[in-house]
Amino acid sequence: MPTVLLHIMNEDPVAGEIEHLPSPTDNLVILKNPRKRDGKDLHYLEPNVSTVIWPIARINFIEVLPTGEEEEIITFIRE
């Protein structure tokens, strides 16, 4: 489940997990565990909300954050 950062129009970015990346034909993005970039709760959501659905029309772009597996890739660097 990739972790993403949604950049919503006129709002601060929202972090969370999505089941799959949206395709060009999708109209909605379903985000699980929505939170601010620093991990704090979003002030406009109830504290017990675990899933939020945003229309694609409200999203400027989506950043896909690297997973722990991707960060551990060893590369060969000649010193």
Coordinates of C-alpha atoms in Angstrom, one line a residue:
M1 CA 0.0 0.0 0.0
P2 CA 1.9 3.1 -1.2
T3 CA 2.1 6.2 1.0
V4 CA 1.2 9.4 -0.9
L5 CA 1.1 13.1 -0.3
L6 CA -2.0 14.7 -1.9
H7 CA -1.7 18.3 -2.8
I8 CA -5.3 19.5 -2.6
M9 CA -6.3 22.9 -4.0
N10 CA -6.0 25.7 -1.4
E11 CA -5.1 23.2 1.4
D12 CA -2.0 21.9 3.0
P13 CA -0.8 18.6 1.7
V14 CA -2.4 15.5 3.2
A15 CA -0.4 12.3 3.8
G16 CA -1.9 8.8 3.8
E17 CA -2.0 5.4 2.2
I18 CA -3.9 4.3 -0.9
E19 CA -4.7 0.8 -2.2
H20 CA -3.6 1.6 -5.8
L21 CA -2.5 4.7 -7.7
P22 CA -5.4 6.4 -9.5
S23 CA -5.8 5.7 -13.2
P24 CA -6.6 8.4 -15.8
T25 CA -10.3 7.3 -15.7
D26 CA -10.7 7.5 -11.9
N27 CA -12.7 10.4 -10.5
L28 CA -12.0 9.8 -6.8
V29 CA -9.0 9.1 -4.6
I30 CA -9.6 7.0 -1.5
L31 CA -7.0 7.8 1.2
K32 CA -6.6 5.8 4.4
N33 CA -5.2 7.2 7.6
P34 CA -5.3 10.8 6.5
R35 CA -2.9 13.1 8.4
K36 CA -0.8 16.2 7.9
R37 CA 2.7 15.8 6.5
D38 CA 4.1 15.9 10.1
G39 CA 1.8 13.1 11.2
K40 CA -0.7 15.4 13.1
D41 CA -4.5 15.1 12.7
L42 CA -6.3 17.2 10.2
H43 CA -8.3 19.9 11.9
Y44 CA -11.3 19.6 9.6
L45 CA -11.8 15.8 10.1
E46 CA -13.2 14.0 13.1
P47 CA -10.5 12.2 15.2
N48 CA -11.8 8.7 14.5
V49 CA -12.0 9.1 10.7
S50 CA -9.8 6.4 9.0
T51 CA -10.8 6.8 5.3
V52 CA -11.5 9.9 3.2
I53 CA -12.6 10.2 -0.4
W54 CA -11.5 13.2 -2.4
P55 CA -12.5 14.0 -6.0
I56 CA -9.6 14.1 -8.4
A57 CA -10.8 17.6 -9.6
R58 CA -9.7 19.0 -6.2
I59 CA -6.2 17.5 -6.3
N60 CA -3.3 19.4 -8.0
F61 CA -0.9 16.5 -7.9
I62 CA 0.0 13.3 -6.0
E63 CA 3.5 12.6 -4.6
V64 CA 4.3 8.9 -4.1
L65 CA 6.7 8.5 -1.2
P66 CA 9.3 5.8 -1.3
T67 CA 8.8 2.7 0.8
G68 CA 11.3 1.4 3.2
E69 CA 12.3 -1.3 0.7
E70 CA 13.1 1.3 -1.9
E71 CA 15.2 3.3 0.5
E72 CA 17.4 0.3 1.3
I73 CA 18.6 -0.3 -2.3
I74 CA 22.3 -0.5 -2.3
T75 CA 24.1 1.2 -5.1
F76 CA 27.7 1.0 -6.1
I77 CA 29.5 4.3 -5.7
R78 CA 33.2 4.6 -6.7
E79 CA 35.1 6.7 -4.2

